[in-house]
């Protein structure tokens, strides 16, 4: 603990910072009010002094001038509001660390205070608090006391750190501080990890570890692959990395519109949605593959969700059925099937596009042989659909060039008939337009590529499928897969998840897609649950982007064989600069829960656990289901009395969760989390299936029916592992009958 001299020094500095913040806040708030008044007045003036008719072209210039000035005022107002929010956050806790740094070649030692945001004294231009993302702040996360170096815009800076100090400041008051010569003192991390869970993911700027910081600040690699054990903070690190990259925005030309997160489901998206705003950044776009599908197909088709797909697998009536469903998904996501689609697109170009001679005004304006030759020439490196559109536009251009001659001919015929009630020229134009429309419709029979129909064609003609897939290693049950696919594709608004993914790939390859050309950074979470097909889609959709991909091979539950997180993905993206990073230390769970969960993995386990000791997990047998449910209610009440605000009862599947909710809802205040309803707030007492719990964490976890019937296969073992690793402080497993063999 600090001596009185140190304490007085730090209290004095804190008071100085608080006063500076209050002054800035007062000044900026007054400025905001003035800006608000000016903005209202400018809008009123624009409304009164400019035209409200789009036809009044002479006054449009005046309108644009007003609009330009208004946009500038709005930007200033928005930036002021952002600064005020930052100052308000800083008043709560202006900084959390200090390092004393002496640059090589200089005698002066700088006291570097580190917080969420930069704070400058406008009179002296001295930086009083450095943003955690500033280059010099990296020293705090990475280095011990002694010689250090860091990269700054001006180049490599060397020097010496003589002090590392950590603070706990709450509501602007100093609670305590202490000095440390290591990276992040365990006491500070212990305090952070001992807190109860909140409904949204928390920031970790005060406790970022060295390995995590290396990931966050990586500016070198185009592809960063992170294999992180459960509770290693990989999702949080990925989001802090986004915040860091956006901080570097001036150099990287990166804004919130240029970044996207691929989430496993909307519930997870909701859980992480608070991190970036807490770090002072705008929230970014968060997509699931289902969202991307709807965007690609403009809501004209719909696919089953990933969660629904997994529910079907997990509740399969037999192991045989489950294996089939998994083999179905695995084949549709495989490199083999990707090859089949690529071959099929080429086959479509050669064999299935039925060109016709195009006649207009009594003569051929495009021969089918020429159109076919153009399509197959290989001169244009673009998707088939775009080449067909070029052919269509070329033909329509020839129609336009002959339109006057044709219209004259039609006019002559109309004039000769002389038995219609319309004016000659108007009737001529009407007939000409109808003729052109009919021609366009005929053209589109061979220039319009419809991806869904094309995908169905692949499976509806078994001869075509077998011809295209010749020489490829098909699964033994391919005939069953084809038959099942044909049946499933009958409903365009209920397309199986695996087919939806494959259909996305076909559409992108056959038609092209420019919807996401402005995306420069992509974060992919739960990477272990995706197949080759997913990654090729991401590569083609976000072809101008860099990628951060995070996952845990031990949490792969949707595939019967693992897609390697590393070499395969690196090969798919084929970036010049790629890196693999491993996070082997788990921080989420207590030491006891961590060690307990690790036993489920079996074999050699390299996971390290942060030494935060709490109660051992409890395994409780009940004589009956009703007795088990009573015991669960008692356990929930006990956990609530101990101050735990977030308690999750994790079931194996949705059906089990729904039944349990029905039985408990009249005994205790409890909420059911369902994939049909993602609006649930992740606090209080929840019941949810295990696959929706992935990526989330809770103060206390109760595993329902951990018996040998529920958890018997290797597939089930991973489900149980995921359920157990969601717990921060308490873990209880209840069962009837025989305990799962994995816990014996």
mmCIF file of C-alpha atoms in Angstrom, residues 315-655:
data_model
loop_
_atom_site.group_PDB
_atom_site.id
_atom_site.type_symbol
_atom_site.label_atom_id
_atom_site.label_comp_id
_atom_site.label_asym_id
_atom_site.label_seq_id
_atom_site.Cartn_x
_atom_site.Cartn_y
_atom_site.Cartn_z
ATOM 1 C CA UNK A 315 -32.880 -33.566 -30.919
ATOM 2 C CA UNK A 316 -32.557 -36.176 -33.665
ATOM 3 C CA UNK A 317 -34.659 -39.258 -32.923
ATOM 4 C CA UNK A 318 -31.672 -41.569 -33.283
ATOM 5 C CA UNK A 319 -27.903 -41.465 -33.467
ATOM 6 C CA UNK A 320 -28.219 -42.596 -37.091
ATOM 7 C CA UNK A 321 -30.426 -39.607 -37.924
ATOM 8 C CA UNK A 322 -28.065 -37.254 -36.085
ATOM 9 C CA UNK A 323 -25.080 -38.601 -38.002
ATOM 10 C CA UNK A 324 -26.947 -38.109 -41.267
ATOM 11 C CA UNK A 325 -27.813 -34.494 -40.463
ATOM 12 C CA UNK A 326 -24.219 -33.767 -39.536
ATOM 13 C CA UNK A 327 -22.910 -35.480 -42.672
ATOM 14 C CA UNK A 328 -25.433 -33.419 -44.697
ATOM 15 C CA UNK A 329 -24.050 -30.176 -43.246
ATOM 16 C CA UNK A 330 -20.482 -31.342 -43.526
ATOM 17 C CA UNK A 331 -20.807 -32.223 -47.209
ATOM 18 C CA UNK A 332 -22.574 -28.952 -48.073
ATOM 19 C CA UNK A 333 -19.833 -26.986 -46.315
ATOM 20 C CA UNK A 334 -16.934 -29.017 -47.722
ATOM 21 C CA UNK A 335 -14.248 -28.165 -50.210
ATOM 22 C CA UNK A 336 -15.586 -31.036 -52.352
ATOM 23 C CA UNK A 337 -19.028 -29.445 -52.679
ATOM 24 C CA UNK A 338 -17.438 -26.060 -53.289
ATOM 25 C CA UNK A 339 -15.630 -27.681 -56.219
ATOM 26 C CA UNK A 340 -18.903 -29.125 -57.481
ATOM 27 C CA UNK A 341 -20.534 -25.671 -57.461
ATOM 28 C CA UNK A 342 -17.561 -24.148 -59.321
ATOM 29 C CA UNK A 343 -17.766 -26.913 -61.933
ATOM 30 C CA UNK A 344 -21.538 -26.538 -62.199
ATOM 31 C CA UNK A 345 -21.282 -22.826 -62.986
ATOM 32 C CA UNK A 346 -18.890 -23.633 -65.842
ATOM 33 C CA UNK A 347 -21.238 -26.443 -66.971
ATOM 34 C CA UNK A 348 -24.136 -23.994 -66.919
ATOM 35 C CA UNK A 349 -22.228 -21.624 -69.209
ATOM 36 C CA UNK A 350 -21.377 -24.395 -71.666
ATOM 37 C CA UNK A 351 -24.541 -26.508 -71.644
ATOM 38 C CA UNK A 352 -27.499 -24.861 -69.954
ATOM 39 C CA UNK A 353 -27.597 -21.315 -71.375
ATOM 40 C CA UNK A 354 -29.889 -21.684 -74.391
ATOM 41 C CA UNK A 355 -29.092 -18.691 -76.626
ATOM 42 C CA UNK A 356 -31.427 -17.835 -79.504
ATOM 43 C CA UNK A 357 -31.021 -15.713 -82.614
ATOM 44 C CA UNK A 358 -32.375 -12.262 -81.835
ATOM 45 C CA UNK A 359 -34.535 -10.611 -84.499
ATOM 46 C CA UNK A 360 -35.547 -6.957 -84.635
ATOM 47 C CA UNK A 361 -37.106 -4.971 -87.440
ATOM 48 C CA UNK A 362 -37.136 -8.019 -89.666
ATOM 49 C CA UNK A 363 -33.435 -8.886 -89.405
ATOM 50 C CA UNK A 364 -31.018 -10.731 -87.100
ATOM 51 C CA UNK A 365 -29.227 -8.301 -84.772
ATOM 52 C CA UNK A 366 -27.451 -10.985 -82.688
ATOM 53 C CA UNK A 367 -26.624 -14.552 -83.683
ATOM 54 C CA UNK A 368 -26.739 -17.145 -80.924
ATOM 55 C CA UNK A 369 -23.304 -18.462 -81.923
ATOM 56 C CA UNK A 370 -21.736 -15.038 -81.339
ATOM 57 C CA UNK A 371 -23.428 -14.606 -77.961
ATOM 58 C CA UNK A 372 -22.266 -18.066 -76.924
ATOM 59 C CA UNK A 373 -18.729 -17.381 -78.110
ATOM 60 C CA UNK A 374 -18.628 -14.143 -76.123
ATOM 61 C CA UNK A 375 -19.790 -15.936 -72.975
ATOM 62 C CA UNK A 376 -17.175 -18.680 -73.288
ATOM 63 C CA UNK A 377 -14.283 -16.605 -74.654
ATOM 64 C CA UNK A 378 -12.655 -16.134 -71.274
ATOM 65 C CA UNK A 379 -11.678 -12.563 -72.155
ATOM 66 C CA UNK A 380 -13.728 -11.134 -69.349
ATOM 67 C CA UNK A 381 -12.722 -12.201 -65.840
ATOM 68 C CA UNK A 382 -16.097 -11.736 -64.186
ATOM 69 C CA UNK A 383 -19.043 -13.813 -62.913
ATOM 70 C CA UNK A 384 -21.326 -15.502 -65.421
ATOM 71 C CA UNK A 385 -24.312 -13.331 -64.494
ATOM 72 C CA UNK A 386 -22.420 -10.119 -65.269
ATOM 73 C CA UNK A 387 -21.243 -11.474 -68.647
ATOM 74 C CA UNK A 388 -24.843 -12.362 -69.527
ATOM 75 C CA UNK A 389 -25.917 -8.819 -68.608
ATOM 76 C CA UNK A 390 -23.233 -7.419 -70.927
ATOM 77 C CA UNK A 391 -24.655 -9.567 -73.728
ATOM 78 C CA UNK A 392 -28.184 -8.355 -72.919
ATOM 79 C CA UNK A 393 -27.113 -4.688 -72.872
ATOM 80 C CA UNK A 394 -25.179 -5.105 -76.117
ATOM 81 C CA UNK A 395 -28.272 -6.494 -77.845
ATOM 82 C CA UNK A 396 -30.543 -3.770 -76.415
ATOM 83 C CA UNK A 397 -28.050 -1.147 -77.629
ATOM 84 C CA UNK A 398 -28.439 -2.565 -81.165
ATOM 85 C CA UNK A 399 -32.228 -2.338 -80.680
ATOM 86 C CA UNK A 400 -31.912 1.333 -79.682
ATOM 87 C CA UNK A 401 -29.786 2.037 -82.768
ATOM 88 C CA UNK A 402 -32.539 0.593 -84.994
ATOM 89 C CA UNK A 403 -35.468 2.004 -83.051
ATOM 90 C CA UNK A 404 -36.147 5.066 -85.265
ATOM 91 C CA UNK A 405 -36.241 2.932 -88.407
ATOM 92 C CA UNK A 406 -38.531 0.450 -86.679
ATOM 93 C CA UNK A 407 -40.805 3.191 -85.292
ATOM 94 C CA UNK A 408 -41.190 4.668 -88.779
ATOM 95 C CA UNK A 409 -42.192 1.263 -90.086
ATOM 96 C CA UNK A 410 -44.760 0.813 -87.274
ATOM 97 C CA UNK A 411 -46.111 4.332 -87.875
ATOM 98 C CA UNK A 412 -46.622 3.540 -91.555
ATOM 99 C CA UNK A 413 -48.521 0.357 -90.686
ATOM 100 C CA UNK A 414 -50.671 2.213 -88.125
ATOM 101 C CA UNK A 415 -51.423 4.931 -90.661
ATOM 102 C CA UNK A 416 -52.545 2.387 -93.209
ATOM 103 C CA UNK A 417 -54.864 0.620 -90.782
ATOM 104 C CA UNK A 418 -56.693 3.861 -89.877
ATOM 105 C CA UNK A 419 -59.289 2.011 -87.771
ATOM 106 C CA UNK A 420 -58.096 2.748 -84.247
ATOM 107 C CA UNK A 421 -59.203 5.448 -81.838
ATOM 108 C CA UNK A 422 -55.723 6.620 -80.765
ATOM 109 C CA UNK A 423 -53.586 9.443 -82.086
ATOM 110 C CA UNK A 424 -51.094 7.985 -84.609
ATOM 111 C CA UNK A 425 -47.840 9.011 -82.923
ATOM 112 C CA UNK A 426 -48.986 8.010 -79.431
ATOM 113 C CA UNK A 427 -50.183 4.640 -80.670
ATOM 114 C CA UNK A 428 -46.920 4.118 -82.536
ATOM 115 C CA UNK A 429 -44.868 4.815 -79.397
ATOM 116 C CA UNK A 430 -47.090 2.460 -77.391
ATOM 117 C CA UNK A 431 -46.655 -0.383 -79.886
ATOM 118 C CA UNK A 432 -42.895 0.222 -80.079
ATOM 119 C CA UNK A 433 -42.531 0.146 -76.300
ATOM 120 C CA UNK A 434 -44.571 -3.054 -75.993
ATOM 121 C CA UNK A 435 -42.474 -4.660 -78.717
ATOM 122 C CA UNK A 436 -39.222 -3.698 -76.965
ATOM 123 C CA UNK A 437 -40.593 -5.004 -73.662
ATOM 124 C CA UNK A 438 -41.534 -8.340 -75.246
ATOM 125 C CA UNK A 439 -38.070 -8.573 -76.807
ATOM 126 C CA UNK A 440 -36.420 -7.855 -73.458
ATOM 127 C CA UNK A 441 -38.489 -10.595 -71.815
ATOM 128 C CA UNK A 442 -37.397 -13.067 -74.523
ATOM 129 C CA UNK A 443 -33.793 -12.000 -74.039
ATOM 130 C CA UNK A 444 -33.943 -12.593 -70.311
ATOM 131 C CA UNK A 445 -34.872 -16.206 -70.813
ATOM 132 C CA UNK A 446 -31.174 -16.712 -71.527
ATOM 133 C CA UNK A 447 -29.524 -13.598 -69.995
ATOM 134 C CA UNK A 448 -31.174 -13.777 -66.564
ATOM 135 C CA UNK A 449 -29.358 -16.017 -64.075
ATOM 136 C CA UNK A 450 -31.522 -17.113 -61.168
ATOM 137 C CA UNK A 451 -29.248 -18.625 -58.501
ATOM 138 C CA UNK A 452 -31.901 -20.482 -56.519
ATOM 139 C CA UNK A 453 -33.310 -22.158 -59.642
ATOM 140 C CA UNK A 454 -29.794 -23.003 -60.735
ATOM 141 C CA UNK A 455 -29.013 -24.542 -57.319
ATOM 142 C CA UNK A 456 -32.180 -26.663 -57.491
ATOM 143 C CA UNK A 457 -31.209 -27.771 -61.010
ATOM 144 C CA UNK A 458 -27.929 -29.173 -59.665
ATOM 145 C CA UNK A 459 -29.803 -31.665 -57.477
ATOM 146 C CA UNK A 460 -32.922 -32.286 -59.569
ATOM 147 C CA UNK A 461 -30.952 -33.870 -62.405
ATOM 148 C CA UNK A 462 -28.930 -36.713 -60.898
ATOM 149 C CA UNK A 463 -27.099 -37.297 -64.203
ATOM 150 C CA UNK A 464 -25.775 -33.735 -64.232
ATOM 151 C CA UNK A 465 -24.701 -34.035 -60.593
ATOM 152 C CA UNK A 466 -22.826 -37.294 -61.178
ATOM 153 C CA UNK A 467 -21.177 -35.960 -64.347
ATOM 154 C CA UNK A 468 -19.968 -32.787 -62.606
ATOM 155 C CA UNK A 469 -18.731 -34.543 -59.485
ATOM 156 C CA UNK A 470 -16.782 -37.219 -61.376
ATOM 157 C CA UNK A 471 -13.408 -37.863 -59.769
ATOM 158 C CA UNK A 472 -14.335 -36.168 -56.487
ATOM 159 C CA UNK A 473 -14.542 -37.970 -53.156
ATOM 160 C CA UNK A 474 -18.287 -38.036 -52.452
ATOM 161 C CA UNK A 475 -19.783 -39.300 -49.162
ATOM 162 C CA UNK A 476 -21.193 -42.823 -49.146
ATOM 163 C CA UNK A 477 -24.703 -41.514 -48.462
ATOM 164 C CA UNK A 478 -24.667 -39.016 -51.364
ATOM 165 C CA UNK A 479 -27.874 -40.412 -52.897
ATOM 166 C CA UNK A 480 -29.699 -39.850 -49.605
ATOM 167 C CA UNK A 481 -28.247 -36.327 -49.362
ATOM 168 C CA UNK A 482 -29.418 -35.507 -52.908
ATOM 169 C CA UNK A 483 -32.908 -36.885 -52.250
ATOM 170 C CA UNK A 484 -33.194 -34.962 -48.977
ATOM 171 C CA UNK A 485 -31.997 -31.760 -50.694
ATOM 172 C CA UNK A 486 -34.625 -31.997 -53.424
ATOM 173 C CA UNK A 487 -37.349 -32.308 -50.825
ATOM 174 C CA UNK A 488 -35.985 -29.507 -48.631
ATOM 175 C CA UNK A 489 -35.674 -26.996 -51.485
ATOM 176 C CA UNK A 490 -39.405 -27.150 -52.136
ATOM 177 C CA UNK A 491 -39.971 -24.260 -49.720
ATOM 178 C CA UNK A 492 -37.997 -21.120 -50.712
ATOM 179 C CA UNK A 493 -38.683 -19.536 -47.305
ATOM 180 C CA UNK A 494 -37.447 -22.472 -45.273
ATOM 181 C CA UNK A 495 -34.176 -23.423 -46.937
ATOM 182 C CA UNK A 496 -31.921 -25.634 -44.753
ATOM 183 C CA UNK A 497 -29.035 -23.722 -43.175
ATOM 184 C CA UNK A 498 -26.347 -25.724 -45.002
ATOM 185 C CA UNK A 499 -28.054 -25.185 -48.377
ATOM 186 C CA UNK A 500 -28.476 -21.491 -47.604
ATOM 187 C CA UNK A 501 -24.720 -21.191 -47.108
ATOM 188 C CA UNK A 502 -23.968 -23.115 -50.316
ATOM 189 C CA UNK A 503 -26.544 -21.025 -52.192
ATOM 190 C CA UNK A 504 -24.800 -17.843 -51.007
ATOM 191 C CA UNK A 505 -21.532 -19.154 -52.417
ATOM 192 C CA UNK A 506 -23.161 -20.013 -55.743
ATOM 193 C CA UNK A 507 -24.784 -16.600 -56.018
ATOM 194 C CA UNK A 508 -21.562 -14.726 -55.259
ATOM 195 C CA UNK A 509 -19.586 -16.841 -57.740
ATOM 196 C CA UNK A 510 -22.223 -16.849 -60.476
ATOM 197 C CA UNK A 511 -23.609 -13.310 -60.127
ATOM 198 C CA UNK A 512 -20.979 -11.379 -58.171
ATOM 199 C CA UNK A 513 -21.635 -9.139 -55.169
ATOM 200 C CA UNK A 514 -20.511 -5.563 -54.435
ATOM 201 C CA UNK A 515 -22.641 -4.959 -51.336
ATOM 202 C CA UNK A 516 -19.706 -4.901 -48.922
ATOM 203 C CA UNK A 517 -16.952 -3.276 -50.949
ATOM 204 C CA UNK A 518 -16.464 -0.552 -48.288
ATOM 205 C CA UNK A 519 -15.626 -3.055 -45.500
ATOM 206 C CA UNK A 520 -11.952 -2.915 -44.480
ATOM 207 C CA UNK A 521 -11.926 -4.949 -41.236
ATOM 208 C CA UNK A 522 -13.837 -8.153 -40.450
ATOM 209 C CA UNK A 523 -13.971 -9.951 -37.108
ATOM 210 C CA UNK A 524 -15.244 -13.544 -37.138
ATOM 211 C CA UNK A 525 -16.229 -15.093 -33.797
ATOM 212 C CA UNK A 526 -16.867 -18.761 -32.974
ATOM 213 C CA UNK A 527 -14.707 -19.603 -35.968
ATOM 214 C CA UNK A 528 -14.556 -23.309 -35.094
ATOM 215 C CA UNK A 529 -18.184 -23.864 -36.138
ATOM 216 C CA UNK A 530 -17.700 -22.797 -39.748
ATOM 217 C CA UNK A 531 -16.778 -24.867 -42.786
ATOM 218 C CA UNK A 532 -14.608 -24.208 -45.831
ATOM 219 C CA UNK A 533 -17.658 -22.821 -47.644
ATOM 220 C CA UNK A 534 -18.177 -20.123 -45.001
ATOM 221 C CA UNK A 535 -14.621 -18.874 -45.316
ATOM 222 C CA UNK A 536 -14.684 -18.751 -49.104
ATOM 223 C CA UNK A 537 -17.887 -16.689 -48.852
ATOM 224 C CA UNK A 538 -16.220 -14.271 -46.436
ATOM 225 C CA UNK A 539 -13.182 -14.021 -48.682
ATOM 226 C CA UNK A 540 -15.299 -13.136 -51.738
ATOM 227 C CA UNK A 541 -17.769 -10.857 -49.918
ATOM 228 C CA UNK A 542 -15.136 -8.803 -48.108
ATOM 229 C CA UNK A 543 -12.395 -8.917 -50.696
ATOM 230 C CA UNK A 544 -10.884 -5.563 -49.651
ATOM 231 C CA UNK A 545 -10.809 -6.357 -45.938
ATOM 232 C CA UNK A 546 -8.357 -7.579 -43.337
ATOM 233 C CA UNK A 547 -9.548 -10.315 -40.987
ATOM 234 C CA UNK A 548 -9.384 -11.181 -37.297
ATOM 235 C CA UNK A 549 -10.737 -14.704 -36.763
ATOM 236 C CA UNK A 550 -11.183 -16.100 -33.240
ATOM 237 C CA UNK A 551 -12.396 -19.461 -31.993
ATOM 238 C CA UNK A 552 -11.788 -22.499 -29.823
ATOM 239 C CA UNK A 553 -11.424 -25.954 -31.353
ATOM 240 C CA UNK A 554 -12.634 -27.485 -28.082
ATOM 241 C CA UNK A 555 -16.029 -25.829 -28.561
ATOM 242 C CA UNK A 556 -16.655 -27.203 -32.035
ATOM 243 C CA UNK A 557 -20.056 -28.856 -31.695
ATOM 244 C CA UNK A 558 -21.620 -28.693 -35.112
ATOM 245 C CA UNK A 559 -19.070 -30.684 -37.065
ATOM 246 C CA UNK A 560 -18.161 -34.333 -36.752
ATOM 247 C CA UNK A 561 -14.652 -33.566 -37.938
ATOM 248 C CA UNK A 562 -12.774 -30.416 -37.031
ATOM 249 C CA UNK A 563 -11.908 -27.756 -39.541
ATOM 250 C CA UNK A 564 -8.411 -26.714 -38.540
ATOM 251 C CA UNK A 565 -8.448 -23.147 -37.355
ATOM 252 C CA UNK A 566 -5.108 -22.411 -38.830
ATOM 253 C CA UNK A 567 -3.544 -23.798 -41.955
ATOM 254 C CA UNK A 568 -6.793 -24.327 -43.887
ATOM 255 C CA UNK A 569 -8.021 -20.803 -43.261
ATOM 256 C CA UNK A 570 -4.620 -19.282 -44.035
ATOM 257 C CA UNK A 571 -4.623 -21.210 -47.303
ATOM 258 C CA UNK A 572 -8.158 -20.053 -48.191
ATOM 259 C CA UNK A 573 -7.467 -16.338 -47.719
ATOM 260 C CA UNK A 574 -3.925 -16.556 -49.063
ATOM 261 C CA UNK A 575 -2.859 -13.208 -47.618
ATOM 262 C CA UNK A 576 0.721 -12.053 -47.871
ATOM 263 C CA UNK A 577 0.918 -11.525 -44.090
ATOM 264 C CA UNK A 578 -0.877 -13.911 -41.722
ATOM 265 C CA UNK A 579 -0.281 -14.894 -38.108
ATOM 266 C CA UNK A 580 -1.500 -17.581 -35.697
ATOM 267 C CA UNK A 581 -1.834 -16.683 -32.025
ATOM 268 C CA UNK A 582 -2.733 -18.938 -29.114
ATOM 269 C CA UNK A 583 -4.401 -17.801 -25.871
ATOM 270 C CA UNK A 584 -3.996 -20.657 -23.421
ATOM 271 C CA UNK A 585 -4.849 -18.917 -20.164
ATOM 272 C CA UNK A 586 -8.445 -18.887 -18.929
ATOM 273 C CA UNK A 587 -9.680 -15.985 -16.788
ATOM 274 C CA UNK A 588 -13.460 -16.387 -16.758
ATOM 275 C CA UNK A 589 -14.082 -19.228 -14.337
ATOM 276 C CA UNK A 590 -12.769 -19.753 -10.843
ATOM 277 C CA UNK A 591 -9.759 -22.056 -10.614
ATOM 278 C CA UNK A 592 -11.972 -24.880 -9.326
ATOM 279 C CA UNK A 593 -14.511 -24.582 -12.142
ATOM 280 C CA UNK A 594 -11.746 -24.296 -14.733
ATOM 281 C CA UNK A 595 -9.948 -27.443 -13.578
ATOM 282 C CA UNK A 596 -13.247 -29.325 -13.335
ATOM 283 C CA UNK A 597 -14.256 -28.366 -16.892
ATOM 284 C CA UNK A 598 -10.827 -29.166 -18.319
ATOM 285 C CA UNK A 599 -11.209 -32.817 -17.259
ATOM 286 C CA UNK A 600 -13.967 -33.120 -19.871
ATOM 287 C CA UNK A 601 -11.457 -32.501 -22.648
ATOM 288 C CA UNK A 602 -9.394 -35.519 -21.675
ATOM 289 C CA UNK A 603 -5.842 -36.159 -22.845
ATOM 290 C CA UNK A 604 -3.158 -33.541 -22.477
ATOM 291 C CA UNK A 605 -4.534 -30.128 -21.778
ATOM 292 C CA UNK A 606 -2.289 -27.078 -21.965
ATOM 293 C CA UNK A 607 -4.859 -24.661 -20.519
ATOM 294 C CA UNK A 608 -3.604 -22.434 -17.699
ATOM 295 C CA UNK A 609 -6.063 -21.139 -15.117
ATOM 296 C CA UNK A 610 -5.962 -17.879 -13.265
ATOM 297 C CA UNK A 611 -5.708 -18.682 -9.541
ATOM 298 C CA UNK A 612 -9.017 -17.290 -8.297
ATOM 299 C CA UNK A 613 -10.269 -19.731 -5.701
ATOM 300 C CA UNK A 614 -13.952 -20.263 -4.963
ATOM 301 C CA UNK A 615 -16.281 -23.174 -4.218
ATOM 302 C CA UNK A 616 -15.798 -26.549 -5.879
ATOM 303 C CA UNK A 617 -18.451 -27.464 -8.464
ATOM 304 C CA UNK A 618 -21.294 -29.552 -7.016
ATOM 305 C CA UNK A 619 -22.710 -32.740 -8.582
ATOM 306 C CA UNK A 620 -26.138 -33.528 -7.148
ATOM 307 C CA UNK A 621 -28.250 -36.636 -7.724
ATOM 308 C CA UNK A 622 -32.037 -36.554 -7.393
ATOM 309 C CA UNK A 623 -34.437 -39.446 -7.021
ATOM 310 C CA UNK A 624 -36.937 -38.014 -9.517
ATOM 311 C CA UNK A 625 -37.466 -35.182 -11.996
ATOM 312 C CA UNK A 626 -39.814 -33.371 -9.607
ATOM 313 C CA UNK A 627 -37.277 -33.668 -6.793
ATOM 314 C CA UNK A 628 -34.511 -32.471 -9.111
ATOM 315 C CA UNK A 629 -36.528 -29.405 -10.068
ATOM 316 C CA UNK A 630 -37.206 -28.608 -6.416
ATOM 317 C CA UNK A 631 -33.484 -28.813 -5.689
ATOM 318 C CA UNK A 632 -32.758 -26.490 -8.604
ATOM 319 C CA UNK A 633 -35.188 -23.894 -7.200
ATOM 320 C CA UNK A 634 -33.453 -24.111 -3.795
ATOM 321 C CA UNK A 635 -30.026 -23.743 -5.443
ATOM 322 C CA UNK A 636 -31.209 -20.710 -7.410
ATOM 323 C CA UNK A 637 -32.518 -19.111 -4.211
ATOM 324 C CA UNK A 638 -29.195 -19.836 -2.480
ATOM 325 C CA UNK A 639 -27.186 -18.270 -5.327
ATOM 326 C CA UNK A 640 -29.474 -15.229 -5.349
ATOM 327 C CA UNK A 641 -29.011 -14.748 -1.597
ATOM 328 C CA UNK A 642 -25.229 -14.813 -2.159
ATOM 329 C CA UNK A 643 -25.581 -11.770 -4.414
ATOM 330 C CA UNK A 644 -25.275 -13.413 -7.830
ATOM 331 C CA UNK A 645 -27.357 -11.423 -10.296
ATOM 332 C CA UNK A 646 -26.984 -13.667 -13.311
ATOM 333 C CA UNK A 647 -27.917 -17.346 -12.973
ATOM 334 C CA UNK A 648 -28.286 -19.675 -15.977
ATOM 335 C CA UNK A 649 -29.958 -23.062 -16.005
ATOM 336 C CA UNK A 650 -28.417 -24.681 -19.090
ATOM 337 C CA UNK A 651 -30.294 -27.499 -20.804
ATOM 338 C CA UNK A 652 -29.175 -29.711 -23.636
ATOM 339 C CA UNK A 653 -31.784 -28.510 -26.118
ATOM 340 C CA UNK A 654 -34.721 -26.182 -26.670
ATOM 341 C CA UNK A 655 -37.390 -28.778 -25.890
#
